[in-house]
């Protein structure tokens, strides 16, 4: 077994991996950017090293810096978590070349699954059913038109070959829409993956997203841990996941389990991975394989009792899996809600900021995986997911009731999160009937009704004069040391983290209509570049009308009017940079 693991990630997944290491008796090394000096994963690890400025391209994505820290700290393995370098075959290969074990599959498996067309070709040859369509890229719109006429038919999905997770995915219901879909998918593929090539799939009108968790070791064992349903998504971001999938019975489970095992075996997989697919009318089609531990692995941990992260670490160390397929027993029902710093009522606009009070739910069957605490800053620079709330109970109905109870217990002040959205969705008839809720997450009026109450102003710090013990972290040559200073409280500055909150926390107000302040200015929630301006000065808008699209971190964020009225001022233009808080439009009520 390894003696020291470097975690090349941040946030909740870094903490999750550190916990697994602690249980296995393995020392941990964190890396962090300048923005993450006070982050949970940094405090939690045995050692921590600064690797650069906030932007991931200058820190969490810099392979050489991470390998330098691995060598300097004497780590014998690197865990990539998810995102960042997790599915970068070059990183896996660089680790191998440096004599450091990459905790994940061989670089060749990452590469084989990285190209979606190559993966489709490989899978169909391995007997894995794929969505009907091409296994090669289609060079031009005219070529696409011909292939569609000959084989695929309409409606058609145009997908980026370098894609995945729904990025670079466009639909053409008819031939009229093909050119725009082709160009959209190609442009997005170029932007996200540096690959403008696309392929075609038949577009399935109302599938469920069902994925299978697999584990593999270097001794020839490949097993599956059942499936998860992740159909509740918004712009291809999963919001709620559950296991078992409501539409999967034991017979179908065995069938898709075998499909997933065949897919993993075909690329000599090692560790934890997920085979994603679409389920429609009892037919299952391979979509792609995620060659890493996923955000939603926790629901499977709850229903199987198997620690997926520890199994991945053991497999990377050359140990056999701790369970055989026959020993996998699925029990009860688990649900996960992603608690993102986003405003569902405003088109899921990012809502970065500083957390005030923070209190996680607990009690029977409740698990929270998070990387934040009181006073944590949620930067617009990174993923907006602040926590995952996972519950388990005997069946779906009871698990839903437990989730609603836990969501109500979750206290996060001064930050807008998806908690009210989850409360509304899990209370809906569509969820109770196990529908995909696709129309709800697109329904602007319904989403608006989930509006969180206006964030209260930060409480004034009025602590009595006394000696306090303060923990500080000092940084010497990029290395962190913890020091404790006991003395009078610091003169000014932010309120001490949650210290001595005398007032009983007010119960979070329930979703209540409006919430937005009465101001005329529509402020940008984030820093980015204006991609599109959707209104003209002088125009009349409704609350929720699209005003502009701002690109930040390669994501397109739709900014909508915060109230009805007339656009009095529109100080933005396509291509311009905006900072968080900048005025995008001034909207006055009435004419
Ligand atoms: C599809 C599809 C329909 N037909 N592919 C791809 C990435 C994943 N996030 C969802 N993806 C889809 N791929 C074909 N050929 C529909 C979706 C899809 C979806 C599927 C199941 C449940 C919810 C969904 C929400 C958006 C898109």
Coordinates of C-alpha atoms and ligand atoms in Angstrom, one line a residue:
X1 CA 0.0 0.0 0.0
X2 CA 1.1 3.6 -0.6
X3 CA 2.6 5.6 2.3
X4 CA 1.8 9.1 1.0
X5 CA -0.7 10.3 -1.5
X6 CA -0.8 13.7 -3.2
X7 CA -4.4 14.9 -3.9
X8 CA -4.3 16.9 -7.2
X9 CA -7.7 18.6 -6.5
X10 CA -9.6 20.9 -4.2
X11 CA -13.0 21.2 -2.5
X12 CA -15.2 18.4 -1.4
X13 CA -13.5 15.6 -3.5
X14 CA -10.1 16.5 -2.1
X15 CA -11.5 16.2 1.4
X16 CA -13.3 12.9 0.4
X17 CA -10.0 11.4 -0.8
X18 CA -8.1 12.6 2.4
X19 CA -10.7 10.9 4.5
X20 CA -10.2 7.6 2.6
X21 CA -6.4 8.0 3.0
X22 CA -6.7 8.6 6.8
X23 CA -8.8 5.4 7.1
X24 CA -6.2 3.5 5.2
X25 CA -3.3 4.9 7.3
X26 CA -1.8 6.8 4.3
X27 CA -0.3 10.3 4.8
X28 CA -1.8 13.1 2.6
X29 CA -0.4 16.0 0.6
X30 CA -2.7 18.9 -0.5
X31 CA -1.9 21.4 -3.3
X32 CA -3.6 24.7 -3.3
X33 CA -3.9 27.9 -5.3
X34 CA -3.6 31.4 -3.8
X35 CA -7.4 31.6 -3.6
X36 CA -7.5 28.4 -1.5
X37 CA -5.2 29.3 1.3
X38 CA -7.9 28.8 3.9
X39 CA -9.7 25.9 2.1
X40 CA -10.9 22.8 4.0
X41 CA -8.7 20.5 2.0
X42 CA -5.6 22.5 2.9
X43 CA -6.4 22.4 6.6
X44 CA -7.3 18.8 6.5
X45 CA -4.2 17.4 4.8
X46 CA -1.0 16.4 6.6
X47 CA 1.0 18.7 4.3
X48 CA 0.1 21.4 1.9
X49 CA 1.9 23.2 -0.9
X50 CA 1.1 26.3 -2.8
X51 CA 1.1 25.7 -6.6
X52 CA 0.2 29.1 -8.1
X53 CA -2.4 31.8 -8.6
X54 CA -6.2 31.3 -8.6
X55 CA -6.8 30.4 -12.2
X56 CA -6.7 26.6 -12.6
X57 CA -4.6 26.9 -15.8
X58 CA -1.9 28.4 -13.5
X59 CA -2.3 26.0 -10.6
X60 CA -4.5 22.9 -10.5
X61 CA -3.9 22.1 -14.2
X62 CA -0.1 22.5 -14.2
X63 CA 1.3 19.0 -14.5
X64 CA 4.9 20.0 -13.8
X65 CA 4.1 21.9 -10.6
X66 CA 2.0 18.9 -9.3
X67 CA 4.8 16.4 -10.1
X68 CA 7.4 18.7 -8.5
X69 CA 5.3 18.7 -5.3
X70 CA 4.9 14.9 -5.5
X71 CA 8.7 14.5 -5.7
X72 CA 9.4 17.2 -3.0
X73 CA 7.0 15.7 -0.5
X74 CA 7.9 12.1 -1.3
X75 CA 4.4 11.1 -2.4
X76 CA 4.3 7.7 -4.0
X77 CA 0.9 8.2 -5.7
X78 CA -1.4 11.0 -7.0
X79 CA -5.2 11.0 -6.7
X80 CA -6.7 13.3 -9.4
X81 CA -10.3 13.3 -8.0
X82 CA -12.7 14.5 -10.7
X83 CA -12.4 17.5 -13.1
X84 CA -9.0 19.2 -13.6
X85 CA -6.5 16.5 -14.6
X86 CA -8.6 13.5 -13.8
X87 CA -9.2 12.5 -17.4
X88 CA -6.0 13.8 -18.9
X89 CA -4.1 10.9 -20.4
X90 CA -1.0 13.0 -20.6
X91 CA -1.0 13.6 -16.9
X92 CA -1.5 9.8 -16.2
X93 CA 1.4 9.1 -18.5
X94 CA 3.6 11.8 -16.9
X95 CA 2.9 10.3 -13.5
X96 CA 3.9 6.8 -14.7
X97 CA 7.0 8.2 -16.3
X98 CA 8.0 10.0 -13.0
X99 CA 7.6 6.7 -11.1
X100 CA 4.5 8.0 -9.3
X101 CA 1.4 5.9 -9.4
X102 CA -1.7 7.6 -11.0
X103 CA -4.7 6.5 -9.0
X104 CA -7.0 5.6 -11.9
X105 CA -7.0 3.6 -15.1
X106 CA -4.0 3.3 -17.4
X107 CA -3.4 6.3 -19.7
X108 CA -4.4 4.0 -22.6
X109 CA -7.9 3.5 -21.1
X110 CA -8.4 7.3 -20.6
X111 CA -7.3 7.9 -24.1
X112 CA -9.5 5.2 -25.6
X113 CA -12.6 6.7 -23.9
X114 CA -11.5 10.3 -24.5
X115 CA -12.4 10.3 -28.2
X116 CA -16.1 9.7 -28.3
X117 CA -16.0 8.3 -31.8
X118 CA -13.1 6.0 -31.1
X119 CA -14.9 4.8 -27.9
X120 CA -18.2 4.2 -29.9
X121 CA -16.3 2.2 -32.4
X122 CA -14.4 0.2 -29.7
X123 CA -17.6 -0.4 -27.8
X124 CA -19.7 -1.6 -30.7
X125 CA -16.8 -4.0 -31.6
X126 CA -16.9 -5.3 -28.0
X127 CA -20.6 -6.0 -28.3
X128 CA -21.7 -3.0 -26.2
X129 CA -24.9 -1.4 -27.7
X130 CA -24.3 2.3 -28.7
X131 CA -26.8 4.9 -29.7
X132 CA -27.4 4.4 -33.5
X133 CA -25.3 6.9 -35.5
X134 CA -21.7 7.3 -36.8
X135 CA -18.5 5.9 -35.3
X136 CA -16.5 8.3 -37.3
X137 CA -16.5 12.1 -37.4
X138 CA -18.5 13.8 -40.1
X139 CA -16.5 16.5 -41.9
X140 CA -19.1 18.8 -43.4
X141 CA -22.7 19.7 -43.1
X142 CA -23.3 18.2 -46.6
X143 CA -21.7 14.9 -45.5
X144 CA -23.9 15.0 -42.4
X145 CA -27.0 15.6 -44.6
X146 CA -26.1 12.6 -46.7
X147 CA -25.4 10.2 -43.7
X148 CA -28.7 11.3 -42.1
X149 CA -30.7 10.7 -45.2
X150 CA -29.1 7.3 -45.7
X151 CA -29.0 5.9 -42.1
X152 CA -29.4 8.0 -39.0
X153 CA -32.6 9.9 -39.8
X154 CA -34.2 12.8 -37.9
X155 CA -34.3 14.0 -35.1
X156 CA -30.5 13.9 -34.9
X157 CA -28.0 14.7 -32.1
X158 CA -24.8 16.4 -33.3
X159 CA -22.0 15.9 -30.7
X160 CA -18.4 17.1 -30.4
X161 CA -16.0 14.2 -30.9
X162 CA -13.7 15.5 -28.1
X163 CA -16.8 16.1 -26.0
X164 CA -18.5 14.5 -23.1
X165 CA -20.9 15.5 -20.4
X166 CA -23.1 17.2 -22.9
X167 CA -20.7 19.9 -23.9
X168 CA -20.8 20.4 -27.7
X169 CA -24.2 18.7 -28.0
X170 CA -26.9 20.1 -30.3
X171 CA -30.1 18.7 -31.6
X172 CA -31.6 19.1 -35.1
X173 CA -35.3 18.1 -35.2
X174 CA -35.4 18.6 -39.0
X175 CA -33.0 19.3 -41.8
X176 CA -33.7 23.1 -41.5
X177 CA -31.9 23.0 -38.1
X178 CA -29.0 20.9 -39.2
X179 CA -26.6 23.6 -40.2
X180 CA -27.0 25.6 -37.0
X181 CA -26.7 22.4 -34.9
X182 CA -23.6 21.2 -36.8
X183 CA -21.9 24.6 -36.4
X184 CA -22.9 25.0 -32.8
X185 CA -21.5 21.6 -31.8
X186 CA -18.4 22.2 -33.8
X187 CA -17.7 25.6 -32.3
X188 CA -18.3 24.4 -28.7
X189 CA -16.0 21.4 -29.3
X190 CA -13.3 23.7 -30.5
X191 CA -13.7 26.0 -27.5
X192 CA -13.8 23.3 -24.8
X193 CA -11.6 20.6 -26.2
X194 CA -9.6 22.2 -29.0
X195 CA -11.4 19.7 -31.4
X196 CA -14.0 21.0 -33.8
X197 CA -14.9 17.6 -35.2
X198 CA -18.4 16.2 -34.7
X199 CA -20.3 12.9 -35.1
X200 CA -24.0 12.0 -35.3
X201 CA -26.4 10.0 -33.1
X202 CA -30.1 9.4 -33.4
X203 CA -31.7 11.8 -31.0
X204 CA -33.8 9.9 -28.4
X205 CA -36.8 12.0 -27.5
X206 CA -37.2 11.2 -23.8
X207 CA -34.5 8.9 -22.4
X208 CA -33.4 8.5 -18.8
X209 CA -29.7 9.0 -18.0
X210 CA -28.7 5.8 -16.3
X211 CA -25.1 5.0 -15.5
X212 CA -23.4 2.0 -14.0
X213 CA -20.6 2.1 -11.4
X214 CA -17.8 -0.3 -12.1
X215 CA -14.7 -1.3 -10.1
X216 CA -11.7 -3.2 -11.6
X217 CA -8.4 -4.5 -10.3
X218 CA -5.2 -5.6 -11.8
X219 CA -6.0 -9.3 -11.1
X220 CA -8.7 -9.5 -13.8
X221 CA -11.7 -8.8 -11.6
X222 CA -14.3 -6.3 -13.0
X223 CA -17.5 -5.9 -11.1
X224 CA -20.5 -3.5 -11.1
X225 CA -22.2 -1.8 -8.2
X226 CA -25.6 -1.2 -9.8
X227 CA -26.8 1.9 -11.4
X228 CA -27.6 5.5 -10.7
X229 CA -30.3 7.6 -12.4
X230 CA -29.1 11.2 -13.1
X231 CA -32.0 12.4 -15.3
X232 CA -32.5 15.6 -13.3
X233 CA -30.0 17.8 -15.1
X234 CA -29.9 21.4 -16.2
X235 CA -27.7 22.3 -19.2
X236 CA -26.1 18.9 -18.8
X237 CA -25.1 19.7 -15.2
X238 CA -26.5 16.9 -13.0
X239 CA -28.5 18.3 -10.1
X240 CA -30.0 15.2 -8.4
X241 CA -28.8 11.6 -8.6
X242 CA -30.4 8.5 -7.1
X243 CA -29.8 4.8 -6.8
X244 CA -31.4 2.4 -7.6
X245 CA -32.8 3.9 -10.8
X246 CA -36.6 3.9 -10.6
X247 CA -36.9 2.4 -14.1
X248 CA -34.5 -0.5 -13.6
X249 CA -35.6 -3.9 -12.3
X250 CA -33.2 -6.7 -11.3
X251 CA -33.3 -8.3 -14.7
X252 CA -32.4 -5.0 -16.5
X253 CA -29.8 -4.3 -13.8
X254 CA -28.1 -7.6 -14.6
X255 CA -28.2 -6.7 -18.3
X256 CA -26.8 -3.2 -18.0
X257 CA -24.3 -4.4 -15.4
X258 CA -22.9 -6.8 -17.9
X259 CA -22.8 -4.1 -20.6
X260 CA -20.8 -1.9 -18.2
X261 CA -18.4 -4.7 -17.3
X262 CA -17.8 -5.5 -21.0
X263 CA -17.1 -1.8 -21.7
X264 CA -14.6 -1.6 -18.9
X265 CA -12.9 -4.9 -19.7
X266 CA -12.5 -3.8 -23.4
X267 CA -10.1 -1.0 -22.3
X268 CA -8.3 -3.0 -19.5
X269 CA -9.8 -0.7 -16.9
X270 CA -8.4 -0.4 -13.4
X271 CA -10.0 1.4 -10.4
X272 CA -13.4 3.2 -10.2
X273 CA -15.2 4.2 -13.3
X274 CA -18.7 4.8 -14.7
X275 CA -20.4 3.7 -17.8
X276 CA -23.0 6.3 -18.8
X277 CA -25.9 5.4 -21.0
X278 CA -29.4 6.3 -22.1
X279 CA -32.4 4.1 -21.2
X280 CA -35.5 4.3 -23.3
X281 CA -38.3 1.9 -23.4
X282 CA -36.2 -0.8 -21.8
X283 CA -33.4 -0.4 -24.3
X284 CA -30.0 0.7 -23.1
X285 CA -27.4 2.5 -25.1
X286 CA -23.8 3.3 -24.2
X287 CA -23.1 7.1 -24.2
X288 CA -19.6 7.4 -22.8
X289 CA -17.3 6.2 -20.0
X290 CA -16.1 8.5 -17.2
X291 CA -12.7 7.2 -16.4
X292 CA -12.6 8.6 -12.8
X293 CA -14.5 8.7 -9.6
X294 CA -17.7 10.8 -10.1
X295 CA -19.4 13.4 -8.0
X296 CA -22.3 11.1 -7.5
X297 CA -20.4 8.0 -6.4
X298 CA -21.8 8.5 -2.9
X299 CA -25.3 7.3 -3.6
X300 CA -23.8 3.9 -4.6
X301 CA -21.7 3.9 -1.5
X302 CA -24.9 4.3 0.5
X303 CA -26.7 1.4 -1.2
X304 CA -23.8 -1.0 -1.3
X305 CA -21.8 -0.1 1.8
X306 CA -18.7 -0.2 -0.4
X307 CA -16.2 2.6 -0.2
X308 CA -15.5 3.4 -3.9
X309 CA -12.6 5.7 -3.2
X310 CA -10.8 3.2 -1.0
X311 CA -11.4 0.5 -3.6
X312 CA -9.8 2.7 -6.3
X313 CA -6.8 3.4 -4.1
X314 CA -6.4 -0.3 -3.3
X315 CA -6.7 -1.3 -7.0
X316 CA -4.1 1.3 -8.0
X317 CA -1.7 -0.2 -5.4
X318 CA -2.1 -3.6 -7.1
X319 CA -4.4 -5.1 -4.4
X320 CA -7.4 -7.1 -5.4
X321 CA -10.9 -5.7 -4.9
X322 CA -12.3 -6.4 -1.5
X323 CA -15.5 -7.8 -2.8
X324 CA -16.7 -10.1 -5.6
X325 CA -19.7 -9.6 -7.7
X326 CA -21.7 -12.1 -5.7
X327 CA -21.0 -10.2 -2.5
X328 CA -22.4 -6.9 -3.8
X329 CA -25.8 -6.5 -2.1
X330 CA -27.9 -3.5 -2.9
X331 CA -30.1 -2.2 0.0
X332 CA -32.6 0.6 0.2
X333 CA -32.5 3.9 -1.7
X334 CA -30.1 6.8 -1.8
X335 CA -30.5 10.3 -3.2
X336 CA -28.0 13.1 -3.7
X337 CA -28.7 16.8 -4.1
X338 CA -25.9 19.0 -5.3
X339 CA -25.8 22.2 -3.3
X340 CA -24.5 24.7 -5.7
X341 CA -24.0 28.4 -5.2
X342 CA -26.5 29.2 -8.0
X343 CA -29.8 31.0 -8.3
X344 CA -32.3 28.6 -9.8
X345 CA -34.9 31.4 -10.0
X346 CA -32.5 33.4 -12.2
X347 CA -31.7 30.8 -14.8
X348 CA -29.2 29.0 -12.5
X349 CA -27.0 32.1 -12.6
X350 CA -23.8 31.6 -10.6
X351 CA -24.1 33.2 -7.2
X352 CA -20.5 33.3 -5.8
X353 CA -19.9 35.0 -2.4
X354 CA -19.0 34.5 1.2
X355 CA -20.9 32.1 3.4
X356 CA -22.2 33.5 6.7
X357 CA -23.4 30.9 9.1
X358 CA -23.1 27.3 8.0
X359 CA -24.6 24.3 9.7
X360 CA -24.8 20.9 8.1
X361 CA -27.7 18.5 8.6
X362 CA -27.2 15.2 10.5
X363 CA -29.2 12.4 11.9
X364 CA -30.1 8.9 10.6
X365 CA -29.2 8.2 7.0
X366 CA -27.7 11.6 6.3
X367 CA -24.2 12.2 4.8
X368 CA -22.7 15.6 3.8
X369 CA -19.6 15.8 1.7
X370 CA -18.4 19.4 1.5
X371 CA -15.3 21.5 1.3
X372 CA -16.7 24.6 3.0
X373 CA -17.6 26.0 6.4
X374 CA -18.7 29.2 8.1
X375 CA -17.0 32.2 6.3
X376 CA -15.8 30.2 3.3
X377 CA -15.5 32.2 0.1
X378 CA -17.1 30.6 -3.0
X379 CA -15.0 32.0 -5.8
X380 CA -16.4 32.4 -9.3
X381 CA -13.1 30.9 -10.5
X382 CA -14.1 27.3 -9.6
X383 CA -17.0 24.9 -9.7
X384 CA -20.0 26.4 -7.8
X385 CA -20.7 23.1 -6.0
X386 CA -20.3 23.8 -2.3
X387 CA -21.6 20.6 -0.8
X388 CA -23.4 17.4 -1.6
X389 CA -26.2 16.2 0.6
X390 CA -26.8 12.5 0.4
X391 CA -29.5 10.5 2.2
X392 CA -30.3 6.8 2.5
X393 CA -33.6 5.2 3.6
X394 CA -35.4 1.9 3.0
X395 CA -37.2 3.1 -0.2
X396 CA -37.6 6.0 -2.5
X397 CA -40.5 7.6 -0.8
X398 CA -38.9 7.5 2.6
X399 CA -35.5 8.7 1.2
X400 CA -37.3 11.7 -0.3
X401 CA -38.9 12.5 3.0
X402 CA -35.6 12.2 4.7
X403 CA -33.9 14.5 2.0
X404 CA -36.6 17.1 2.6
X405 CA -36.0 17.0 6.3
X406 CA -32.2 17.3 5.8
X407 CA -32.5 20.1 3.3
X408 CA -34.6 22.0 5.9
X409 CA -31.9 21.4 8.5
X410 CA -29.1 22.7 6.2
X411 CA -28.3 26.3 7.2
X412 CA -26.2 28.4 4.8
X413 CA -26.7 32.1 5.3
X414 CA -25.6 35.0 3.0
X415 CA -25.1 32.7 0.0
X416 CA -27.8 31.8 -2.6
X417 CA -27.8 28.1 -3.1
X418 CA -30.0 25.4 -4.8
X419 CA -31.5 24.4 -1.5
X420 CA -34.9 26.0 -2.3
X421 CA -34.9 24.5 -5.8
X422 CA -34.3 21.0 -4.4
X423 CA -37.0 21.5 -1.8
X424 CA -39.5 22.4 -4.5
X425 CA -38.4 19.7 -6.9
X426 CA -38.5 16.9 -4.4
X427 CA -42.0 18.1 -3.3
X428 CA -43.3 17.9 -6.8
X429 CA -45.7 15.3 -8.2
X430 CA -43.3 14.7 -11.1
X431 CA -40.5 13.6 -8.7
X432 CA -43.0 11.4 -6.7
X433 CA -44.0 9.7 -10.0
X434 CA -40.3 9.2 -10.8
X435 CA -40.5 11.3 -14.0
X436 CA -37.4 12.9 -15.5
X437 CA -38.6 16.4 -14.4
X438 CA -37.1 17.7 -17.7
X439 CA -39.9 20.3 -18.2
X440 CA -39.7 21.5 -14.5
X441 CA -36.0 22.4 -14.7
X442 CA -36.8 24.4 -17.9
X443 CA -40.0 26.0 -16.6
X444 CA -39.1 29.7 -15.9
X445 CA -42.2 30.4 -13.9
X446 CA -41.9 27.3 -11.8
X447 CA -38.2 28.0 -11.2
X448 CA -39.0 31.6 -10.2
X449 CA -41.4 30.4 -7.5
X450 CA -38.4 28.7 -5.9
X451 CA -36.7 32.1 -5.4
X452 CA -34.7 32.2 -2.2
X453 CA -35.6 34.9 0.3
X454 CA -33.2 37.9 0.0
X455 CA -30.0 37.2 1.7
X456 CA -29.9 39.0 5.1
X457 CA -27.1 41.6 5.7
X458 CA -24.1 40.1 7.4
X459 CA -24.4 40.3 11.2
X460 CA -22.2 42.9 13.0
X461 CA -19.5 41.4 15.0
X462 CA -20.0 42.5 18.6
X463 CA -17.9 40.1 20.6
X464 CA -16.9 41.1 24.1
X465 CA -13.3 42.0 24.9
X466 CA -11.4 38.9 25.9
X467 CA -8.4 36.8 25.1
X468 CA -8.9 34.5 22.2
X469 CA -6.9 31.7 20.8
X470 CA -6.4 32.2 17.0
X471 CA -5.1 29.6 14.7
X472 CA -3.1 30.9 11.8
X473 CA -1.4 29.2 8.9
X474 CA 1.9 30.7 7.8
X475 CA 3.5 30.0 4.5
X476 CA 7.2 29.5 4.3
X477 CA 8.6 28.9 0.8
X478 CA 5.3 27.6 -0.3
X479 CA 5.0 25.2 2.6
X480 CA 2.3 25.5 5.3
X481 CA 2.7 25.5 9.0
X482 CA 0.0 25.9 11.6
X483 CA 0.6 28.3 14.5
X484 CA -1.7 29.3 17.4
X485 CA -1.6 32.8 18.8
X486 CA -3.3 33.6 22.1
X487 CA -4.1 37.2 22.8
X488 CA -6.7 40.0 22.3
X489 CA -9.0 39.5 19.3
X490 CA -7.8 41.1 16.0
X491 CA -8.8 44.7 15.8
X492 CA -11.0 44.7 12.7
X493 CA -11.7 42.7 9.7
X494 CA -14.2 39.9 9.0
X495 CA -16.2 38.5 11.8
X496 CA -14.5 35.5 13.5
X497 CA -15.6 32.2 11.8
X498 CA -18.9 31.4 13.5
X499 CA -17.4 32.1 17.0
X500 CA -19.9 32.6 19.8
X501 CA -23.0 33.4 17.7
X502 CA -25.1 34.4 20.6
X503 CA -28.3 34.9 18.7
X504 CA -30.3 31.8 17.9
X505 CA -30.0 31.3 14.2
X506 CA -33.3 32.4 12.6
X507 CA -34.8 29.5 10.7
X508 CA -34.3 29.9 7.0
X509 CA -37.3 31.7 5.5
X510 CA -39.2 29.6 3.1
X511 CA -39.3 30.4 -0.6
X512 CA -41.4 33.5 -0.9
X513 CA -41.9 35.2 -4.3
X514 CA -39.6 38.1 -5.2
X515 CA -36.6 38.5 -3.0
X516 CA -34.7 40.8 -5.3
X517 CA -34.0 44.2 -4.0
X518 CA -35.9 47.1 -5.6
X519 CA -32.8 48.6 -7.4
X520 CA -32.8 49.5 -11.0
X521 CA -29.3 48.2 -11.7
X522 CA -28.8 44.7 -13.0
X523 CA -25.4 43.7 -11.7
X524 CA -23.2 41.1 -13.2
X525 CA -23.1 38.1 -10.9
X526 CA -19.7 37.1 -12.3
X527 CA -16.5 38.2 -14.1
X528 CA -16.4 37.3 -17.7
X529 CA -16.8 38.4 -21.3
X530 CA -20.0 39.5 -23.0
X531 CA -20.8 36.9 -25.7
X532 CA -24.2 38.3 -26.7
X533 CA -26.5 41.2 -25.9
X534 CA -30.1 40.1 -26.3
X535 CA -31.9 43.4 -25.8
X536 CA -31.7 46.9 -27.1
X537 CA -31.7 50.1 -25.0
X538 CA -35.2 51.4 -24.7
X539 CA -36.7 47.9 -25.0
X540 CA -39.4 46.8 -22.6
X541 CA -38.6 43.6 -20.7
X542 CA -40.4 41.2 -18.4
X543 CA -38.7 39.9 -15.3
X544 CA -36.7 36.9 -16.6
X545 CA -36.2 38.2 -20.1
X546 CA -32.7 37.3 -21.4
X547 CA -30.5 40.5 -21.3
X548 CA -27.2 39.1 -22.2
X549 CA -24.9 36.0 -22.2
X550 CA -21.6 36.2 -20.3
X551 CA -18.9 33.7 -20.9
X552 CA -16.9 32.8 -17.8
X553 CA -14.7 29.7 -17.4
X554 CA -15.9 28.6 -20.8
X555 CA -19.5 28.4 -19.6
X556 CA -22.2 30.5 -21.2
X557 CA -24.2 32.2 -18.5
X558 CA -27.6 33.6 -19.4
X559 CA -28.3 36.8 -17.5
X560 CA -32.0 37.7 -17.2
X561 CA -33.8 40.9 -16.2
X562 CA -34.2 41.1 -12.4
X563 CA -37.5 43.0 -12.9
X564 CA -40.0 44.1 -15.5
X565 CA -39.5 47.6 -17.0
X566 CA -37.7 49.6 -19.7
X567 CA -34.0 49.3 -20.4
X568 CA -32.8 52.8 -19.6
X569 CA -29.1 52.1 -19.9
X570 CA -27.2 49.2 -21.4
X571 CA -23.5 49.9 -20.8
X572 CA -22.3 46.6 -22.4
X573 CA -21.2 45.4 -25.8
X574 CA -20.3 42.1 -27.3
X575 CA -16.6 41.2 -26.5
X576 CA -16.4 43.6 -23.5
X577 CA -15.1 42.3 -20.2
X578 CA -17.2 42.7 -17.1
X579 CA -16.3 42.3 -13.5
X580 CA -18.6 40.9 -10.8
X581 CA -20.9 43.7 -9.6
X582 CA -20.6 45.7 -12.8
X583 CA -23.9 47.2 -14.1
X584 CA -25.1 45.3 -17.1
X585 CA -28.3 47.2 -17.6
X586 CA -30.5 49.8 -15.8
X587 CA -34.1 48.8 -15.8
X588 CA -36.7 51.3 -14.7
X589 CA -40.3 50.2 -13.9
X590 CA -43.2 51.3 -16.1
X591 CA -42.6 53.0 -19.4
Ligands
LIG1 C1 -28.6 12.4 -25.7 C2 -30.0 12.6 -25.6 C3 -30.8 12.2 -26.6 N1 -30.3 11.5 -27.7 N2 -28.2 11.7 -26.8 C4 -25.8 13.7 -23.2 C5 -25.0 14.1 -22.0 C6 -25.9 13.9 -20.9 N3 -25.7 15.0 -19.9 C7 -27.3 14.0 -21.4 N4 -27.2 13.7 -22.8 C8 -28.2 13.4 -23.7 N5 -27.7 12.8 -24.8 C9 -29.0 11.3 -27.8 N6 -28.5 10.7 -28.9 C10 -30.4 13.3 -24.5 C11 -29.5 13.7 -23.5 C12 -30.0 14.5 -22.4 C13 -30.7 13.8 -21.3 C14 -30.8 12.4 -21.2 C15 -31.4 11.8 -20.2 C16 -32.0 12.6 -19.1 C17 -31.8 13.9 -19.2 C18 -31.2 14.6 -20.2 C19 -31.1 16.0 -20.3 C20 -30.5 16.6 -21.3 C21 -30.0 15.8 -22.4

